[in-house]
Tab-separated table of C-alpha atoms in Angstrom:
chain	number	residue	atom	x	y	z
A	447	MET	CA	30.794	-4.128	-10.718
A	448	GLU	CA	33.303	-2.670	-13.143
A	449	ILE	CA	36.133	-0.627	-11.656
A	450	ARG	CA	37.247	2.357	-13.734
A	451	LYS	CA	39.832	4.993	-12.919
A	452	VAL	CA	39.088	8.701	-13.002
A	453	GLN	CA	41.405	10.583	-15.367
A	454	MET	CA	42.148	14.275	-15.683
A	455	THR	CA	42.320	16.257	-18.910
A	456	GLY	CA	43.192	19.864	-19.468
A	457	GLY	CA	44.329	20.236	-15.876
A	458	SER	CA	40.839	20.749	-14.463
A	459	SER	CA	38.360	18.290	-16.011
A	460	TYR	CA	37.779	14.798	-14.617
A	461	VAL	CA	36.929	12.067	-17.132
A	462	LEU	CA	35.447	8.598	-16.619
A	463	SER	CA	34.986	6.222	-19.548
A	464	LEU	CA	31.634	4.462	-19.967
A	465	PRO	CA	31.149	0.726	-20.614
A	466	LYS	CA	31.123	0.003	-24.348
A	467	ALA	CA	28.356	-2.620	-24.015
A	468	TRP	CA	26.106	-0.099	-22.258
A	469	ILE	CA	26.782	2.515	-24.975
A	470	ARG	CA	25.907	0.060	-27.756
A	471	GLU	CA	22.781	-1.272	-26.063
A	472	ARG	CA	21.370	2.268	-25.886
A	473	ASN	CA	22.690	3.318	-29.324
A	474	ILE	CA	24.522	6.332	-27.899
A	475	GLN	CA	26.558	8.250	-30.477
A	476	LYS	CA	29.398	10.726	-30.273
A	477	ASN	CA	28.282	14.134	-28.888
A	478	ASP	CA	24.946	12.725	-27.632
A	479	PRO	CA	23.952	14.364	-24.335
A	480	LEU	CA	23.614	12.264	-21.177
A	481	GLY	CA	21.945	13.187	-17.914
A	482	VAL	CA	23.977	12.965	-14.705
A	483	VAL	CA	22.006	12.937	-11.447
A	484	SER	CA	23.605	13.075	-8.003
A	485	GLN	CA	21.793	10.685	-5.678
A	486	ALA	CA	21.156	11.155	-1.962
A	487	ASP	CA	23.348	8.132	-1.120
A	488	GLY	CA	26.382	9.683	-2.862
A	489	THR	CA	26.106	7.711	-6.104
A	490	LEU	CA	25.703	9.129	-9.608
A	491	LEU	CA	22.903	8.151	-11.968
A	492	ILE	CA	23.834	8.382	-15.647
A	493	THR	CA	20.908	8.240	-18.062
A	494	PRO	CA	20.347	8.845	-21.778
A	495	ASN	CA	16.789	9.850	-20.925
A	496	LEU	CA	16.788	13.629	-20.557
A	497	HIS	CA	13.018	14.061	-20.373
A	498	ASN	CA	12.264	11.719	-17.447
A	499	ASP	CA	9.931	9.612	-19.583
A	500	SER	CA	11.586	6.294	-18.688
A	501	THR	CA	8.571	5.522	-16.529
A	502	ALA	CA	6.463	5.203	-19.708
A	503	ARG	CA	5.985	1.452	-20.105
A	504	THR	CA	3.351	-0.639	-21.847
A	505	LYS	CA	1.886	-4.004	-20.821
A	506	GLU	CA	-0.361	-5.999	-23.146
A	507	PHE	CA	-2.772	-8.765	-22.156
A	508	GLY	CA	-4.106	-11.093	-24.832
A	509	LEU	CA	-7.449	-12.608	-23.828
A	510	LYS	CA	-6.429	-16.010	-25.195
A	511	ASP	CA	-3.997	-16.204	-22.252
A	512	TYR	CA	-6.544	-14.886	-19.727
A	513	PRO	CA	-9.828	-16.757	-20.240
A	514	ASP	CA	-10.853	-16.246	-16.605
A	515	PRO	CA	-12.034	-12.676	-15.765
A	516	THR	CA	-10.795	-12.993	-12.163
A	517	THR	CA	-7.293	-13.860	-13.350
A	518	LEU	CA	-7.374	-10.927	-15.763
A	519	LEU	CA	-8.427	-8.537	-12.963
A	520	ARG	CA	-5.589	-9.696	-10.724
A	521	SER	CA	-3.135	-9.305	-13.594
A	522	LEU	CA	-4.380	-5.778	-14.336
A	523	ILE	CA	-3.852	-4.860	-10.687
A	524	GLY	CA	-0.369	-6.385	-10.869
A	525	ALA	CA	0.474	-4.294	-13.943
A	526	TYR	CA	-0.823	-1.166	-12.202
A	527	ILE	CA	1.279	-1.808	-9.093
A	528	ALA	CA	4.344	-2.610	-11.240
A	529	GLY	CA	4.117	0.922	-12.676
A	530	TYR	CA	2.973	0.365	-16.256
A	531	THR	CA	1.598	3.597	-17.702
A	532	THR	CA	-0.240	1.997	-20.622
A	533	ILE	CA	-2.184	-1.260	-20.392
A	534	LYS	CA	-3.672	-2.916	-23.483
A	535	ILE	CA	-6.260	-5.687	-23.540
A	536	THR	CA	-6.521	-7.341	-26.943
A	537	SER	CA	-8.625	-10.116	-28.433
A	538	ALA	CA	-8.702	-11.958	-31.772
A	539	GLY	CA	-12.454	-11.423	-31.841
A	540	ARG	CA	-14.927	-9.128	-30.145
A	541	ILE	CA	-14.154	-8.477	-26.474
A	542	PRO	CA	-16.950	-10.096	-24.401
A	543	PRO	CA	-19.079	-7.982	-22.030
A	544	LYS	CA	-17.711	-9.729	-18.919
A	545	VAL	CA	-14.197	-8.532	-19.803
A	546	ARG	CA	-15.414	-4.960	-20.300
A	547	MET	CA	-17.051	-5.208	-16.869
A	548	VAL	CA	-13.705	-6.312	-15.405
A	549	VAL	CA	-11.983	-3.312	-16.994
A	550	ARG	CA	-14.603	-0.932	-15.561
A	551	LYS	CA	-14.193	-2.532	-12.153
A	552	PHE	CA	-10.422	-2.138	-12.432
A	553	THR	CA	-10.644	1.584	-13.209
A	554	GLN	CA	-12.929	2.033	-10.191
A	555	MET	CA	-10.567	0.103	-7.908
A	556	THR	CA	-7.445	2.052	-8.876
A	557	ILE	CA	-6.378	5.703	-8.914
A	558	GLY	CA	-5.472	7.431	-12.170
A	559	GLN	CA	-6.430	4.643	-14.606
A	560	GLU	CA	-8.728	5.690	-17.455
A	561	VAL	CA	-9.830	4.100	-20.733
A	562	SER	CA	-8.222	6.142	-23.525
A	563	GLU	CA	-9.159	3.969	-26.511
A	564	GLU	CA	-11.764	1.277	-27.030
A	565	THR	CA	-12.673	-0.801	-30.090
A	566	ASP	CA	-14.467	-4.101	-30.652
A	567	ASN	CA	-11.281	-6.104	-30.074
A	568	SER	CA	-9.063	-3.876	-27.902
A	569	ILE	CA	-9.098	-1.603	-24.871
A	570	VAL	CA	-6.284	0.792	-23.954
A	571	LEU	CA	-5.890	2.131	-20.419
A	572	LYS	CA	-3.725	5.158	-19.662
A	573	ASP	CA	-2.352	6.402	-16.374
A	574	ILE	CA	-3.318	10.073	-15.998
A	575	LEU	CA	-1.857	10.602	-12.514
A	576	ASN	CA	1.423	12.453	-12.063
A	577	PRO	CA	3.275	10.622	-9.240
A	578	THR	CA	4.641	13.882	-7.869
A	579	GLU	CA	1.099	15.134	-7.235
A	580	MET	CA	0.444	12.421	-4.624
A	581	PRO	CA	3.240	12.530	-2.017
A	582	PHE	CA	3.685	9.398	0.078
A	583	GLU	CA	3.110	11.310	3.302
A	584	ASN	CA	-0.295	12.598	2.179
A	585	THR	CA	-1.429	9.147	1.078
A	586	ILE	CA	-0.344	7.594	4.394
A	587	ARG	CA	-2.267	10.282	6.297
A	588	ARG	CA	-5.372	9.609	4.220
A	589	MET	CA	-5.126	5.867	4.814
A	590	TYR	CA	-4.762	6.478	8.543
A	591	VAL	CA	-7.832	8.723	8.707
A	592	ILE	CA	-9.971	6.125	6.907
A	593	VAL	CA	-8.747	3.169	8.987
A	594	LYS	CA	-9.058	5.113	12.241
A	595	GLY	CA	-12.697	5.858	11.400
A	596	MET	CA	-13.306	2.217	10.484
A	597	HIS	CA	-11.827	1.077	13.805
A	598	GLU	CA	-14.037	3.457	15.795
A	599	ASP	CA	-17.199	2.576	13.882
A	600	ALA	CA	-16.668	-1.196	14.047
A	601	LEU	CA	-17.126	-1.215	17.838
A	602	ASN	CA	-19.682	1.606	17.753
A	603	ALA	CA	-21.794	-0.634	15.525
A	604	LEU	CA	-21.715	-3.344	18.202
A	605	GLU	CA	-22.468	-0.910	21.039
A	606	GLN	CA	-25.365	0.690	19.194
A	607	GLY	CA	-26.647	-2.495	17.521
A	608	ARG	CA	-26.305	-0.948	14.047
A	609	ARG	CA	-25.762	-3.399	11.204
A	610	ASP	CA	-25.723	-0.535	8.701
A	611	LEU	CA	-22.652	0.982	10.402
A	612	ALA	CA	-20.855	-2.378	10.420
A	613	GLU	CA	-21.624	-2.838	6.711
A	614	ASP	CA	-20.268	0.646	5.979
A	615	VAL	CA	-16.978	-0.269	7.690
A	616	VAL	CA	-16.632	-3.252	5.352
A	617	ALA	CA	-17.359	-1.062	2.307
A	618	ARG	CA	-14.710	1.519	3.262
A	619	ASP	CA	-11.937	-1.080	3.077
A	620	THR	CA	-11.924	-0.666	-0.715
A	621	ASP	CA	-10.714	2.937	-0.297
A	622	VAL	CA	-7.830	1.748	1.875
A	623	ASP	CA	-6.831	-0.853	-0.722
A	624	ARG	CA	-6.859	1.769	-3.495
A	625	LEU	CA	-4.509	4.027	-1.548
A	626	HIS	CA	-2.179	1.174	-0.600
A	627	TRP	CA	-1.939	0.096	-4.241
A	628	LEU	CA	-1.065	3.691	-5.136
A	629	VAL	CA	1.782	3.750	-2.584
A	630	HIS	CA	2.990	0.376	-3.869
A	631	ARG	CA	2.849	1.658	-7.455
A	632	GLN	CA	4.811	4.816	-6.655
A	633	PHE	CA	7.424	2.775	-4.829
A	634	SER	CA	7.726	0.489	-7.873
A	635	LEU	CA	8.164	3.539	-10.123
A	636	ILE	CA	10.985	4.865	-7.926
A	637	VAL	CA	12.723	1.477	-7.976
A	638	GLU	CA	12.386	1.385	-11.760
A	639	ASN	CA	13.428	5.029	-12.225
A	640	PRO	CA	15.545	6.339	-9.301
A	641	SER	CA	15.618	9.862	-10.749
A	642	LEU	CA	11.893	10.084	-9.980
A	643	SER	CA	12.732	10.162	-6.272
A	644	LEU	CA	14.390	13.542	-6.795
A	645	LYS	CA	11.253	14.981	-8.372
A	646	MET	CA	9.207	13.616	-5.480
A	647	GLY	CA	11.674	14.952	-2.915
A	648	ILE	CA	12.199	11.556	-1.264
A	649	THR	CA	14.992	8.987	-1.127
A	650	PRO	CA	14.353	5.395	-2.248
A	651	ALA	CA	15.032	4.248	1.345
A	652	ILE	CA	12.326	6.528	2.769
A	653	ALA	CA	9.960	5.450	-0.023
A	654	ALA	CA	10.544	1.834	1.041
A	655	THR	CA	9.688	2.786	4.635
A	656	TYR	CA	6.431	4.417	3.550
A	657	TYR	CA	5.569	1.330	1.510
A	658	GLN	CA	6.116	-0.902	4.558
A	659	ILE	CA	3.936	1.354	6.717
A	660	SER	CA	1.253	1.491	4.029
A	661	ARG	CA	1.160	-2.291	3.927
A	662	ILE	CA	0.677	-2.452	7.698
A	663	ILE	CA	-2.108	0.160	7.698
A	664	GLU	CA	-3.844	-1.839	4.953
A	665	ARG	CA	-3.605	-4.915	7.183
A	666	VAL	CA	-5.090	-2.966	10.092
A	667	GLY	CA	-7.971	-2.061	7.791
A	668	ASP	CA	-8.485	-5.751	7.018
A	669	HIS	CA	-8.768	-6.500	10.736
A	670	THR	CA	-11.312	-3.739	11.282
A	671	VAL	CA	-13.380	-5.469	8.591
A	672	LEU	CA	-13.145	-8.742	10.530
A	673	ILE	CA	-14.267	-6.900	13.671
A	674	ALA	CA	-17.225	-5.352	11.811
A	675	GLU	CA	-18.260	-8.726	10.361
A	676	ALA	CA	-18.098	-10.313	13.823
A	677	ALA	CA	-20.102	-7.400	15.222
A	678	GLU	CA	-22.878	-8.140	12.702
A	679	ILE	CA	-23.129	-11.698	14.064
A	680	LEU	CA	-23.284	-10.474	17.662
A	681	ILE	CA	-25.896	-7.855	16.774
A	682	ASP	CA	-28.079	-10.583	15.280
A	683	LYS	CA	-27.529	-13.078	18.114
A	684	GLY	CA	-27.447	-10.633	21.014
A	685	VAL	CA	-24.553	-10.237	23.439
A	686	ASP	CA	-24.114	-9.431	27.134
A	687	ARG	CA	-23.651	-5.704	27.740
A	688	MET	CA	-20.780	-6.277	30.167
A	689	LEU	CA	-18.915	-8.160	27.468
A	690	VAL	CA	-19.438	-5.232	25.106
A	691	VAL	CA	-17.921	-2.926	27.730
A	692	LYS	CA	-14.831	-5.152	28.000
A	693	LEU	CA	-14.459	-5.319	24.225
A	694	THR	CA	-14.786	-1.545	24.030
A	695	GLU	CA	-11.980	-1.126	26.570
A	696	LEU	CA	-9.708	-3.371	24.506
A	697	SER	CA	-10.702	-1.483	21.376
A	698	GLU	CA	-9.863	1.886	22.926
A	699	PHE	CA	-6.382	0.681	23.878
A	700	SER	CA	-5.852	-0.830	20.427
A	701	LEU	CA	-6.879	2.425	18.723
A	702	ASP	CA	-4.773	4.537	21.101
A	703	ILE	CA	-1.647	2.504	20.309
A	704	PHE	CA	-2.383	2.691	16.599
A	705	ASN	CA	-2.754	6.485	16.849
A	706	LYS	CA	0.555	6.753	18.708
A	707	SER	CA	2.371	4.660	16.102
A	708	ILE	CA	1.173	6.948	13.295
A	709	GLN	CA	2.099	10.060	15.293
A	710	ALA	CA	5.584	8.577	15.763
A	711	ILE	CA	6.069	8.614	11.981
A	712	TYR	CA	6.112	12.401	12.047
A	713	SER	CA	7.708	13.011	15.482
A	714	GLY	CA	10.765	10.865	14.745
A	715	SER	CA	11.225	9.969	18.416
A	716	ILE	CA	13.099	6.728	19.148
A	717	PRO	CA	12.084	6.788	22.867
A	718	GLY	CA	8.462	7.289	21.795
A	719	ALA	CA	8.633	4.340	19.397
A	720	ASN	CA	10.228	2.170	22.083
A	721	LYS	CA	7.442	3.086	24.503
A	722	ILE	CA	4.842	1.873	21.999
A	723	ILE	CA	6.555	-1.518	21.738
A	724	THR	CA	6.724	-1.830	25.536
A	725	GLU	CA	3.040	-0.950	25.970
A	726	VAL	CA	2.023	-3.559	23.403
A	727	GLU	CA	4.068	-6.251	25.160
A	728	GLU	CA	2.548	-5.383	28.561
A	729	MET	CA	-0.997	-5.367	27.204
A	730	GLY	CA	-0.752	-8.760	25.483
A	731	PRO	CA	-2.160	-10.955	28.312
A	732	LYS	CA	-5.299	-8.809	28.631
A	733	TYR	CA	-6.500	-9.957	25.210
A	734	HIS	CA	-6.791	-13.455	26.632
A	735	GLY	CA	-8.765	-12.328	29.684
A	736	LEU	CA	-12.132	-13.042	28.064
A	737	ALA	CA	-11.502	-16.779	27.776
A	738	ASP	CA	-13.864	-17.681	30.651
A	739	SER	CA	-16.707	-15.616	29.204
A	740	ILE	CA	-16.179	-17.083	25.732
A	741	ARG	CA	-16.373	-20.679	27.014
A	742	LYS	CA	-19.895	-20.036	28.282
A	743	MET	CA	-21.190	-18.832	24.915
A	744	ARG	CA	-22.810	-20.669	22.032
A	745	VAL	CA	-20.480	-21.439	19.155
A	746	PRO	CA	-21.430	-18.577	16.744
A	747	GLU	CA	-21.130	-15.925	19.473
A	748	ALA	CA	-17.917	-17.457	20.832
A	749	VAL	CA	-16.326	-17.460	17.366
A	750	ALA	CA	-17.350	-13.812	16.796
A	751	VAL	CA	-15.987	-12.582	20.149
A	752	THR	CA	-12.753	-14.529	19.606
A	753	GLN	CA	-12.418	-12.944	16.163
A	754	ILE	CA	-12.830	-9.464	17.641
A	755	THR	CA	-10.279	-9.983	20.431
A	756	GLN	CA	-7.754	-11.573	18.077
A	757	SER	CA	-8.116	-8.765	15.547
A	758	LEU	CA	-7.735	-6.092	18.239
A	759	HIS	CA	-4.609	-7.885	19.442
A	760	ARG	CA	-3.212	-8.038	15.899
A	761	ILE	CA	-3.843	-4.319	15.424
A	762	THR	CA	-1.726	-3.520	18.493
A	763	GLU	CA	0.997	-5.845	17.193
A	764	TYR	CA	0.896	-4.112	13.815
A	765	SER	CA	1.293	-0.789	15.622
A	766	SER	CA	4.373	-2.233	17.311
A	767	ASP	CA	5.677	-3.241	13.870
A	768	ILE	CA	5.315	0.374	12.695
A	769	ALA	CA	7.340	1.505	15.719
A	770	GLU	CA	10.082	-1.031	14.918
A	771	ILE	CA	10.234	0.119	11.287
A	772	LEU	CA	10.595	3.733	12.445
A	773	ILE	CA	13.383	2.848	14.889
A	774	ASN	CA	15.273	1.041	12.095
A	775	ARG	CA	14.866	4.045	9.810
A	776	MET	CA	15.881	6.621	12.406
A	777	VAL	CA	18.931	4.647	13.497
A	778	SER	CA	20.085	4.313	9.879
A	779	GLN	CA	19.821	8.084	9.454
């Protein structure tokens, strides 16, 4: 950190000199305008970018470096999350069909990515989504609604013996991933361009909190998928109705705690968040109460029931994690 003294000129104007290296790197000339943005944490952001287009960044992928389509897909997702607004895929020769299929899959998996140009040896993707049009809070609510429905339907599938419902739970996880990647992308954009947080009406610290919560909700969605997949096995093999009742009871508690943790995000109650953590700790031993029943089962059924109980337990623990994150945020405020 450079320390510079504030000077006064003309009896009323305060002057602070700027680092010469910074001026030269950005080719700033005499009388050029600079933007000065007051940040929520009391700092000042000085930028030569007066049109807020510093988020416009381009990433290029040459196919010679990405011969494997799976690696290319993961890299495209990484570029999306990192906040690149233009992504180019180039090739010395004609782009093979399998790569074009990967690009189509990528645009379907993400929000706001569209092919803007396409030739025999190049594809250009553009981001058409304005970050300010998708507030973090709205995205978190949408993720919660989807995951809540997945949680309910995963056990309903087991109760009703419906494989189709269990399969639908698995399919819905893609929507949760898309929304989580969007939150991660917006957080990356704010880190890269702090002035964007002003346009979105959110501080970088709160954006980080939403990103943490989004990651946890995405994990909860993953566990509902594990529950649904285990339910498919039990539907095929058959399971004792009394065991289903016990699993349903555990599921109801798990969902109730998850609901309370999401409600706590908007209530801002430290006592409420603490209560969630206490309830999760007290409920822990009950998830191990099915051990005797599991020991009497055949291996496939035992593995499936264990997977369900462990996933339900993890969901309650994730809900406790949300409560802890909220306490940390509220105390810091």
